Coordinates of C-alpha atoms in Angstrom, one line a residue:
Chain A
M1 CA 98.9 59.2 181.0
R2 CA 95.4 61.1 182.0
N3 CA 93.3 59.4 179.0
D4 CA 90.4 61.5 180.5
L5 CA 87.3 63.8 177.4
A6 CA 90.3 66.4 177.9
S7 CA 93.5 65.2 177.6
V8 CA 92.1 63.2 174.5
Q9 CA 90.7 66.7 173.2
A10 CA 94.3 68.1 174.1
F11 CA 96.4 65.2 172.5
L12 CA 94.6 65.5 168.7
A13 CA 94.1 69.5 169.4
S14 CA 97.9 69.1 169.8
V15 CA 98.2 67.8 167.0
I16 CA 96.0 68.5 164.3
P17 CA 97.3 71.6 162.9
G18 CA 100.7 69.9 162.1
H19 CA 101.6 69.7 158.6
A20 CA 104.0 65.7 158.4
P21 CA 102.3 62.6 158.6
I22 CA 102.1 61.9 162.2
P23 CA 104.0 58.2 161.1
D24 CA 107.1 59.7 160.5
E25 CA 106.7 61.6 163.5
P26 CA 108.0 58.2 166.0
A27 CA 107.4 61.0 169.8
L28 CA 104.1 61.7 167.7
A29 CA 102.7 58.0 166.6
E30 CA 103.9 56.5 170.2
T31 CA 101.3 59.0 172.0
A32 CA 98.7 58.4 169.2
A33 CA 98.7 54.7 170.1
R34 CA 97.8 56.2 174.4
F35 CA 94.7 57.7 172.8
V36 CA 93.7 55.6 170.0
T37 CA 93.9 52.2 168.7
G38 CA 94.2 51.6 164.7
N39 CA 93.0 48.7 163.6
G40 CA 94.3 46.6 160.8
R41 CA 94.6 48.8 157.7
L42 CA 96.1 51.7 160.2
T43 CA 98.0 52.3 162.9
P44 CA 96.4 55.2 165.7
A45 CA 98.8 57.6 164.4
A46 CA 97.6 56.7 160.9
Q47 CA 94.2 57.5 162.2
V48 CA 94.9 60.6 163.6
D49 CA 96.7 62.0 160.1
I50 CA 93.0 61.9 159.0
Y51 CA 92.3 64.6 161.2
R52 CA 95.1 66.1 160.4
R53 CA 95.2 66.1 156.7
Q54 CA 91.3 66.9 156.4
F55 CA 92.4 70.0 158.8
W56 CA 95.1 71.3 156.1
L57 CA 92.8 71.1 153.5
R58 CA 89.4 72.5 155.0
H59 CA 91.1 75.6 156.3
R60 CA 92.8 76.1 152.8
E61 CA 89.6 76.0 151.4
I62 CA 88.1 78.3 153.7
L63 CA 90.8 80.8 153.2
R64 CA 90.4 80.0 149.6
D65 CA 86.5 81.0 149.2
D66 CA 87.0 84.3 151.1
F67 CA 90.6 85.0 149.2
P68 CA 90.2 84.2 145.8
A69 CA 91.6 86.8 144.4
L70 CA 94.9 86.8 146.3
A71 CA 94.6 82.9 145.2
R72 CA 94.7 83.3 142.5
L73 CA 97.3 86.6 142.4
L74 CA 99.8 83.5 145.0
G75 CA 99.5 80.8 142.3
E76 CA 99.3 77.3 143.8
D77 CA 102.6 76.6 145.0
K78 CA 102.9 80.0 146.6
W79 CA 99.1 80.4 147.9
N80 CA 99.7 76.9 149.3
A81 CA 103.2 77.8 151.6
F82 CA 100.7 81.7 152.2
C83 CA 97.9 79.4 153.9
R84 CA 100.9 77.0 155.4
D85 CA 102.2 79.7 157.6
F86 CA 99.1 82.4 158.0
L87 CA 98.4 78.8 159.8
G88 CA 100.6 77.9 161.4
V89 CA 101.3 81.6 162.9
H90 CA 96.8 82.2 163.3
P91 CA 95.4 78.6 163.7
P92 CA 92.0 78.8 163.8
A93 CA 90.7 80.1 168.0
H94 CA 87.1 80.4 167.2
A95 CA 83.7 78.8 165.6
A96 CA 83.7 81.8 162.7
F97 CA 85.6 82.4 159.8
E98 CA 85.2 86.3 159.9
K99 CA 87.8 85.6 163.0
L100 CA 90.0 82.5 161.2
I101 CA 90.4 85.2 158.4
E102 CA 90.4 88.4 160.3
P103 CA 94.5 88.6 160.2
V104 CA 95.3 87.8 157.0
P105 CA 95.9 91.7 156.2
R106 CA 98.5 92.5 158.9
F107 CA 100.1 88.9 158.7
A108 CA 100.3 89.8 154.2
E109 CA 101.8 92.9 154.7
T110 CA 104.9 90.8 156.5
W111 CA 104.9 88.0 155.0
T112 CA 108.2 86.7 153.8
G113 CA 107.3 84.2 151.0
L114 CA 106.5 87.8 148.8
E115 CA 109.8 89.4 147.9
T116 CA 109.3 93.0 148.0
Q117 CA 107.1 95.1 150.6
A118 CA 105.7 96.8 147.3
E119 CA 104.6 93.2 146.6
R120 CA 103.7 92.5 150.7
T121 CA 101.8 96.2 150.8
F122 CA 99.5 95.0 147.8
A123 CA 98.7 91.7 149.3
A124 CA 97.1 93.3 152.1
D125 CA 95.2 95.5 149.9
L126 CA 94.1 93.5 148.6
A127 CA 92.8 90.8 151.4
R128 CA 91.4 93.3 153.3
Y129 CA 89.6 94.2 150.7
E130 CA 88.2 91.1 149.8
I131 CA 87.4 90.8 153.4
A132 CA 85.5 94.3 153.6
L133 CA 83.4 92.2 150.2
L134 CA 82.7 89.6 152.9
E135 CA 81.7 92.5 156.0
V136 CA 79.5 94.5 153.1
R137 CA 77.6 91.8 151.9
T138 CA 76.5 90.5 155.7
G139 CA 76.3 93.6 157.5
P140 CA 73.8 95.3 158.5
D141 CA 70.4 96.1 157.1
A142 CA 69.0 99.9 157.1
P143 CA 65.9 101.1 155.8
P144 CA 66.0 103.3 152.8
L145 CA 66.3 107.0 153.3
D146 CA 63.4 108.8 153.0
P147 CA 63.0 112.0 150.5
Q148 CA 61.1 113.1 152.1
M149 CA 62.5 113.4 155.2
L150 CA 65.2 115.4 153.7
A151 CA 63.0 117.8 152.4
R152 CA 61.3 118.9 156.1
L153 CA 64.6 119.5 157.6
P154 CA 65.3 123.8 158.4
E155 CA 67.8 125.3 156.8
D156 CA 69.9 125.9 159.6
A157 CA 68.9 121.8 160.3
W158 CA 72.9 120.9 158.8
E159 CA 74.6 122.8 161.3
R160 CA 73.5 120.1 163.8
A161 CA 72.2 117.3 161.6
R162 CA 74.6 114.0 161.7
I163 CA 74.4 112.0 159.0
V164 CA 73.8 108.6 159.4
L165 CA 75.9 106.5 156.9
H166 CA 74.5 103.0 156.0
P167 CA 75.9 100.6 158.8
A168 CA 76.9 97.7 155.8
M169 CA 79.6 100.6 154.2
R170 CA 82.5 100.3 153.6
R171 CA 84.7 103.6 153.3
L172 CA 88.5 102.2 152.4
S173 CA 92.1 103.1 150.9
F174 CA 94.5 102.2 149.4
A175 CA 97.9 102.2 147.5
Y176 CA 97.2 100.1 144.5
P177 CA 94.3 99.7 143.0
V178 CA 92.7 96.5 144.2
H179 CA 89.2 96.8 143.8
R180 CA 89.3 97.4 139.7
L181 CA 92.1 95.0 139.7
R182 CA 90.2 92.6 141.5
K183 CA 87.5 93.1 138.9
A184 CA 89.4 92.9 135.9
W185 CA 91.5 89.4 137.4
L186 CA 88.0 87.5 138.5
V187 CA 85.2 89.4 136.2
S188 CA 87.2 89.8 133.2
G189 CA 89.4 87.0 133.2
E190 CA 92.3 89.4 132.8
P191 CA 96.0 87.7 134.7
A192 CA 96.3 88.2 137.4
V193 CA 99.6 89.6 138.3
F194 CA 101.5 92.5 140.8
P195 CA 100.4 96.1 139.6
D196 CA 103.9 97.7 138.5
A197 CA 103.7 100.4 140.1
P198 CA 101.0 102.4 143.9
S199 CA 98.3 104.2 142.5
P200 CA 96.3 105.0 145.7
A201 CA 92.3 104.5 145.6
H202 CA 89.5 105.7 148.1
I203 CA 86.6 103.8 147.9
A204 CA 82.9 103.2 149.6
L205 CA 82.0 100.2 148.9
Y206 CA 78.7 99.7 149.5
R207 CA 75.4 97.5 148.0
N208 CA 72.6 98.3 146.8
R209 CA 68.9 98.4 146.8
E210 CA 69.3 94.9 145.3
L211 CA 72.1 94.0 147.7
V212 CA 74.8 94.3 144.6
T213 CA 77.8 95.1 146.3
H214 CA 79.3 97.8 144.7
F215 CA 82.5 100.2 144.8
E216 CA 82.4 104.0 143.9
E217 CA 85.5 106.0 143.2
L218 CA 86.0 109.5 146.1
E219 CA 88.0 112.0 145.8
P220 CA 90.6 112.0 148.6
E221 CA 88.0 115.8 150.0
A222 CA 84.8 113.1 149.6
A223 CA 87.4 110.4 151.5
T224 CA 87.6 112.3 153.6
L225 CA 84.6 113.8 154.6
L226 CA 83.0 110.2 154.6
D227 CA 85.7 109.6 157.2
L228 CA 84.4 113.0 158.7
L229 CA 80.3 112.2 159.3
A230 CA 80.9 108.5 160.1
E231 CA 82.3 109.8 163.1
G232 CA 79.5 112.0 164.0
V233 CA 80.4 115.5 163.1
P234 CA 77.0 117.1 161.2
L235 CA 77.8 118.1 157.6
V236 CA 78.7 122.5 158.3
P237 CA 81.4 121.2 160.6
A238 CA 82.8 118.6 158.7
L239 CA 82.9 121.1 156.2
G240 CA 84.8 123.5 157.5
R241 CA 87.1 120.6 159.6
L242 CA 88.1 119.7 155.9
A243 CA 88.5 122.7 154.6
E244 CA 91.5 124.1 156.7
P245 CA 94.0 122.8 155.6
L246 CA 93.2 122.4 151.9
P247 CA 94.7 125.3 149.5
E248 CA 92.2 127.7 148.1
D249 CA 91.8 125.3 144.9
R250 CA 90.8 122.5 146.5
Q251 CA 89.1 124.4 148.8
A252 CA 86.9 126.1 145.8
H253 CA 86.6 122.6 144.6
V254 CA 85.4 121.2 147.5
A255 CA 82.4 123.4 147.6
A256 CA 81.7 122.9 144.0
S257 CA 80.9 119.6 144.1
V258 CA 79.9 118.6 147.6
G259 CA 76.4 119.2 146.2
R260 CA 77.3 116.7 143.9
W261 CA 78.7 114.5 146.3
F262 CA 75.6 114.5 148.7
Q263 CA 73.4 114.2 146.3
Q264 CA 74.8 110.8 144.8
W265 CA 76.2 108.8 148.4
T266 CA 72.8 109.4 149.2
A267 CA 70.9 108.1 145.6
L268 CA 73.9 104.9 146.1
G269 CA 72.0 104.5 149.8
I270 CA 76.0 105.2 151.2
V271 CA 73.2 108.0 152.9
A272 CA 71.0 106.4 155.3
S273 CA 68.9 108.8 157.5
V274 CA 69.5 111.6 159.1
D275 CA 69.6 112.6 162.4
L276 CA 68.6 116.2 163.6
P277 CA 69.1 116.2 167.8
S278 CA 66.5 118.4 169.4
S279 CA 67.7 122.6 169.9
S280 CA 67.6 121.7 173.5
Chain B
M1 CA 58.3 47.3 165.2
T2 CA 57.4 50.6 163.8
A3 CA 56.8 53.8 166.0
P4 CA 54.0 55.2 166.4
A5 CA 54.7 58.8 164.7
R6 CA 52.7 60.8 168.1
M7 CA 56.2 59.6 169.6
R8 CA 58.7 60.8 168.0
L9 CA 59.3 63.2 170.1
G10 CA 56.1 65.2 169.2
L11 CA 57.9 65.9 166.3
P12 CA 56.2 66.2 162.6
D13 CA 57.0 64.2 159.7
L14 CA 58.0 67.3 157.0
G15 CA 59.0 64.4 154.0
I16 CA 61.4 64.8 151.8
G17 CA 64.0 67.4 151.3
V18 CA 67.0 68.6 150.4
G19 CA 70.1 70.7 151.9
L20 CA 69.6 75.0 150.6
R21 CA 73.0 75.2 149.0
L22 CA 74.2 78.9 147.5
P23 CA 74.5 77.6 143.5
H24 CA 70.6 76.2 143.4
Y25 CA 69.9 79.5 144.6
E26 CA 68.3 81.6 142.0
E27 CA 66.4 78.0 139.9
I28 CA 65.0 77.6 143.7
F29 CA 63.3 80.9 143.3
E30 CA 62.7 81.4 140.0
T31 CA 61.3 77.4 139.9
R32 CA 60.0 76.7 143.4
P33 CA 60.8 73.4 142.8
K34 CA 58.7 69.8 144.7
V35 CA 60.6 70.2 147.6
D36 CA 58.8 69.6 150.7
W37 CA 61.2 71.3 153.3
F38 CA 65.6 72.1 153.1
E39 CA 67.6 72.2 156.1
I40 CA 70.3 74.6 155.9
I41 CA 72.8 75.7 157.4
S42 CA 72.3 77.3 160.8
E43 CA 76.0 79.1 161.1
N44 CA 75.6 81.0 157.0
F45 CA 72.5 82.8 158.7
L46 CA 74.1 84.1 161.8
V47 CA 75.1 87.0 160.2
P48 CA 73.4 90.9 160.8
G49 CA 71.9 91.4 157.6
G50 CA 72.2 91.4 154.1
V51 CA 72.3 88.9 151.1
P52 CA 72.5 85.3 153.2
L53 CA 69.0 87.1 155.1
A54 CA 67.4 87.9 151.9
N55 CA 67.4 84.7 150.4
L56 CA 66.5 83.2 153.2
D57 CA 63.8 84.8 153.6
R58 CA 62.6 83.4 150.2
A59 CA 62.7 80.0 150.9
L60 CA 60.6 80.9 154.1
A61 CA 58.0 82.1 151.8
H62 CA 57.9 79.1 150.4
Y63 CA 59.0 76.4 152.2
P64 CA 59.5 74.6 156.0
V65 CA 63.2 75.3 156.8
I66 CA 64.6 73.5 159.2
Q67 CA 68.4 74.2 161.4
H68 CA 70.9 72.0 161.2
G69 CA 74.4 73.1 162.6
V70 CA 78.2 72.5 162.8
T71 CA 80.1 74.7 165.7
L72 CA 78.2 73.1 169.0
S73 CA 80.8 71.3 169.8
I74 CA 77.9 69.0 172.3
G75 CA 81.1 67.5 173.6
G76 CA 83.8 70.1 173.8
T77 CA 84.7 70.4 177.2
T78 CA 85.3 74.1 176.6
P79 CA 82.5 76.3 177.8
L80 CA 79.5 76.1 176.4
D81 CA 79.4 79.8 173.8
F82 CA 75.9 80.9 175.2
E83 CA 76.7 84.4 172.6
F84 CA 76.3 81.6 169.8
L85 CA 73.4 79.8 171.6
R86 CA 71.5 82.9 171.5
D87 CA 72.1 83.7 167.8
L88 CA 70.8 80.8 167.3
R89 CA 67.8 81.1 169.1
T90 CA 66.7 84.5 167.7
L91 CA 67.5 82.7 164.4
L92 CA 65.1 80.0 164.8
R93 CA 62.7 82.5 165.8
R94 CA 63.0 83.6 162.2
T95 CA 63.3 80.4 160.6
K96 CA 60.4 78.6 163.2
S97 CA 62.3 75.5 162.4
P98 CA 60.7 72.5 165.0
W99 CA 63.7 71.2 165.9
V100 CA 67.4 72.0 165.8
S101 CA 70.7 69.7 165.0
D102 CA 73.7 69.4 165.6
H103 CA 76.6 66.4 165.9
L104 CA 77.3 64.3 168.6
C105 CA 81.0 65.1 167.9
W106 CA 83.4 68.2 169.8
T107 CA 85.3 70.8 167.6
G108 CA 88.0 71.6 168.5
T109 CA 89.8 73.2 172.8
A110 CA 90.5 77.0 173.9
T111 CA 93.7 76.9 171.6
L112 CA 91.7 75.4 168.4
N113 CA 89.5 75.1 166.7
T114 CA 89.7 72.5 163.8
H115 CA 86.4 73.5 162.0
D116 CA 85.9 69.1 161.9
L117 CA 83.4 67.3 164.2
L118 CA 85.5 64.7 166.0
P119 CA 84.4 61.9 167.4
L120 CA 83.9 61.3 171.4
P121 CA 85.0 58.5 173.1
Y122 CA 81.9 56.7 174.2
T123 CA 82.7 56.2 178.1
A124 CA 79.9 56.9 180.7
E125 CA 81.8 60.2 182.3
V126 CA 81.5 61.2 178.8
I127 CA 78.0 60.6 178.2
R128 CA 77.0 62.7 181.7
H129 CA 78.9 65.7 180.4
V130 CA 77.5 65.5 176.6
A131 CA 74.4 65.0 178.3
A132 CA 74.3 67.5 181.4
R133 CA 75.6 70.1 178.4
A134 CA 72.6 69.3 175.7
R135 CA 69.8 69.4 178.1
I136 CA 71.1 72.9 179.0
V137 CA 71.0 73.9 175.1
Q138 CA 68.1 72.5 174.9
D139 CA 66.4 74.5 177.5
T140 CA 68.0 77.6 175.9
L141 CA 66.7 77.2 172.3
E142 CA 63.7 76.3 173.6
V143 CA 62.9 74.3 170.8
P144 CA 64.1 70.0 171.0
L145 CA 67.7 69.6 170.4
V146 CA 68.8 66.6 167.5
L147 CA 72.2 64.7 167.4
E148 CA 73.2 63.4 165.0
N149 CA 75.5 60.7 164.7
V150 CA 79.1 61.8 162.9
S151 CA 81.3 59.5 160.6
S152 CA 84.1 59.2 162.4
Y153 CA 88.2 57.9 160.9
L154 CA 89.9 56.9 164.1
T155 CA 87.9 55.0 167.8
Y156 CA 89.6 55.7 170.6
T157 CA 91.3 53.3 173.2
S158 CA 89.0 54.6 176.4
S159 CA 86.1 53.6 174.8
D160 CA 84.0 51.1 176.0
M161 CA 81.3 50.1 174.1
T162 CA 79.3 50.2 171.1
E163 CA 78.8 53.6 169.3
W164 CA 74.7 53.1 169.4
D165 CA 74.6 52.3 172.8
F166 CA 76.6 55.8 173.5
L167 CA 74.0 57.4 171.2
T168 CA 71.4 56.0 173.1
A169 CA 72.3 57.2 176.4
V170 CA 73.0 60.4 175.7
V171 CA 70.4 61.1 173.9
E172 CA 68.0 59.6 177.2
E173 CA 69.6 61.4 179.9
A174 CA 68.8 64.3 178.0
N175 CA 65.7 63.9 176.9
C176 CA 66.3 65.0 173.3
G177 CA 66.3 63.7 170.0
I178 CA 67.7 61.8 167.4
L179 CA 69.7 63.0 163.8
L180 CA 70.2 59.7 162.4
D181 CA 72.7 59.9 159.5
V182 CA 72.8 56.3 158.0
N183 CA 75.2 57.7 155.4
N184 CA 77.7 58.5 158.6
I185 CA 76.4 55.3 160.2
Y186 CA 77.7 53.3 156.6
V187 CA 80.8 55.0 156.8
S188 CA 81.9 54.7 160.3
S189 CA 80.7 50.8 159.5
E190 CA 83.5 50.9 157.0
N191 CA 85.9 52.2 158.8
H192 CA 86.2 50.5 162.0
G193 CA 84.6 47.1 160.7
F194 CA 81.4 46.7 162.7
D195 CA 77.8 45.5 161.5
P196 CA 75.7 49.4 160.6
R197 CA 72.5 47.2 160.8
A198 CA 72.8 46.0 164.3
Y199 CA 73.9 49.9 165.2
V200 CA 70.2 51.0 163.0
D201 CA 68.8 48.1 165.1
A202 CA 69.9 49.3 168.2
V203 CA 69.1 52.8 168.2
P204 CA 65.9 54.3 169.9
A205 CA 63.1 54.4 167.5
E206 CA 60.9 56.6 168.3
R207 CA 63.8 59.5 169.4
V208 CA 64.9 59.7 165.4
V209 CA 63.4 62.8 164.4
Q210 CA 65.5 63.3 160.9
I211 CA 67.4 61.2 158.7
H212 CA 70.0 62.1 157.0
L213 CA 72.0 60.5 153.5
A214 CA 74.8 61.3 151.9
G215 CA 77.3 59.9 149.3
H216 CA 81.2 59.8 150.6
T217 CA 84.3 59.2 148.8
N218 CA 86.7 55.5 149.7
Y219 CA 90.2 55.8 150.0
G220 CA 90.5 52.3 150.1
D221 CA 92.0 52.2 153.3
Y222 CA 89.3 54.2 154.9
I223 CA 86.0 56.8 153.3
I224 CA 85.7 59.9 154.3
D225 CA 82.4 61.5 154.5
T226 CA 82.2 63.9 151.7
H227 CA 78.7 64.5 151.5
S228 CA 79.9 64.2 147.6
G229 CA 78.5 62.5 145.0
P230 CA 74.9 60.3 145.3
V231 CA 73.4 57.7 147.8
I232 CA 75.3 54.2 147.4
D233 CA 72.8 51.2 147.3
P234 CA 73.8 49.9 150.8
V235 CA 73.5 53.8 152.4
W236 CA 69.6 53.0 150.6
D237 CA 70.0 49.5 151.5
L238 CA 70.2 50.9 155.5
Y239 CA 67.8 53.9 155.5
R240 CA 64.9 51.2 154.5
Q241 CA 66.2 49.2 157.2
A242 CA 65.8 52.5 159.0
I243 CA 62.0 53.3 157.7
R244 CA 60.9 49.8 158.2
R245 CA 62.3 50.3 161.8
V246 CA 61.4 53.8 162.5
G247 CA 58.4 55.0 160.4
P248 CA 58.1 58.3 158.4
V249 CA 60.5 60.6 159.3
S250 CA 61.7 63.3 157.9
T251 CA 64.2 62.7 155.4
L252 CA 67.1 65.1 153.5
I253 CA 69.7 64.0 151.1
E254 CA 73.2 65.7 152.2
W255 CA 75.0 67.1 149.2
D256 CA 78.2 69.4 149.6
E257 CA 81.2 69.0 147.2
D258 CA 80.8 69.0 143.8
I259 CA 77.5 70.1 143.8
P260 CA 75.6 69.3 141.3
P261 CA 72.8 71.1 139.3
L262 CA 69.6 71.4 141.2
A263 CA 67.6 68.4 138.7
T264 CA 70.2 66.0 140.0
L265 CA 69.6 67.0 143.7
L266 CA 66.3 66.1 142.9
A267 CA 66.0 63.1 141.5
E268 CA 68.1 61.3 144.5
A269 CA 65.1 63.1 147.1
E270 CA 62.7 61.9 144.6
R271 CA 64.9 58.0 144.9
A272 CA 64.5 58.8 148.7
R273 CA 61.0 59.4 148.7
V274 CA 60.3 56.5 146.5
V275 CA 62.5 54.8 149.3
R276 CA 60.5 55.4 151.4
E277 CA 57.0 54.3 150.6
E278 CA 58.7 51.2 150.0
A279 CA 59.6 50.4 152.7
L280 CA 56.6 52.3 154.8
S281 CA 54.9 49.9 152.1
H282 CA 56.7 47.0 154.0
A283 CA 56.4 47.3 157.4
K284 CA 52.5 48.0 157.4

């Protein structure tokens, strides 16, 4: 058997993510002795097993740091099982923790450790929200919107002006109001339990000028409008596309609300700038 | 013999620093405690913007900040990650850190990142491999690279030299600096049964540009480098020995698990200052 650097690393990388103590696995223990010396107190397998235990403890805590509400919801035993199963399917391949946690919502959506699809959907929503919180906290900066620039825009500008949303802002739609529940659990200390029934919610998650993260609940039409603006559709055409499939009463509601929405998004820093392309 | 400061790769002695950690941010920014410098974990600040970089800028306004990394994997066998190195260089321009440190270790393979600092086999083949990569990293980052000895919990059948001979050969061949973690020396000496004083005596003094001090956790059959708790007396003794040999060198207290109140951490830093001064006066 080769004993060069790559072989040593390949062996350790193959055994470190495992579960059972390596000394209990005779074939692995035998291979470990080819690469690792052991000492008077620890066999080669026991020495390698230190790294296996550290791997598990470290990654369980990384996941707990990034998903504190999900961990609290599941409780210690189920959280351990969730992490074991997740790391088994998605072993960390990158140094960046963002890559490690990226698949957590999709994994939660199908994790059989939860009893019902409703629970899985809720857990996936919660995981998506907790990832978005991290993204908003560390997302790109943008200078504050210049109100003078808005005032200088000509009347017809809204036909073609692209509204630039803050690059760190996230638009999210959930089957459950995970944003409110997480706050109740982690800030108010309420018990973390699965809700009885879904209650769809749309939010804009943003950080204010003091870099504190907040959520703003959105009406469904406001959420759709933000989606269209994020695609780069100018405001007036976006309103047209938004209104087209709506019944008359909702069209009237949008017409009555859009000024207030826009004002609010501007005040909160969700709108970062307005980009007016040259008429040529 | 004490190495003259000018020989230490031209890098300054910053005095006594502590790790900049999240639970202490507000107190540090509000009270601006007497700390000579802070060390950051570079990877925590490799983000597009927002809170981490704003906090970093607040620290930079009042203190020197040195970058310390954990994911370089200088001994890895997968290609160097140049995107990561470019991001690191961008951060270096922000911090103006006069050197950048990481660990003499490997962290993973193409399919698994352990997020751990695994020891390397101590062989001539590995010295060549690591030194070649370290030279590339140093050229890319455009500041001196400083490599830290890691704590280890296993030894390889293929190793054919001591850890200190290996460390010396790597930094000589790569022409880079040493971050001498005397707690790691102590931990590994207990785990593997070597004389830690022989290690401190053997490293090339003129290449030691920084020292780390930390606590650890003793499990009986082995010790883990947890960075938890205060520095123990045998590690202070090794620090005295290192300072007597190396001279005045930037020293940092690491405390990452069960992080104490800032006052406790600063008291540990003050102890390091006293020990360092005593050791220097004995070296004269």
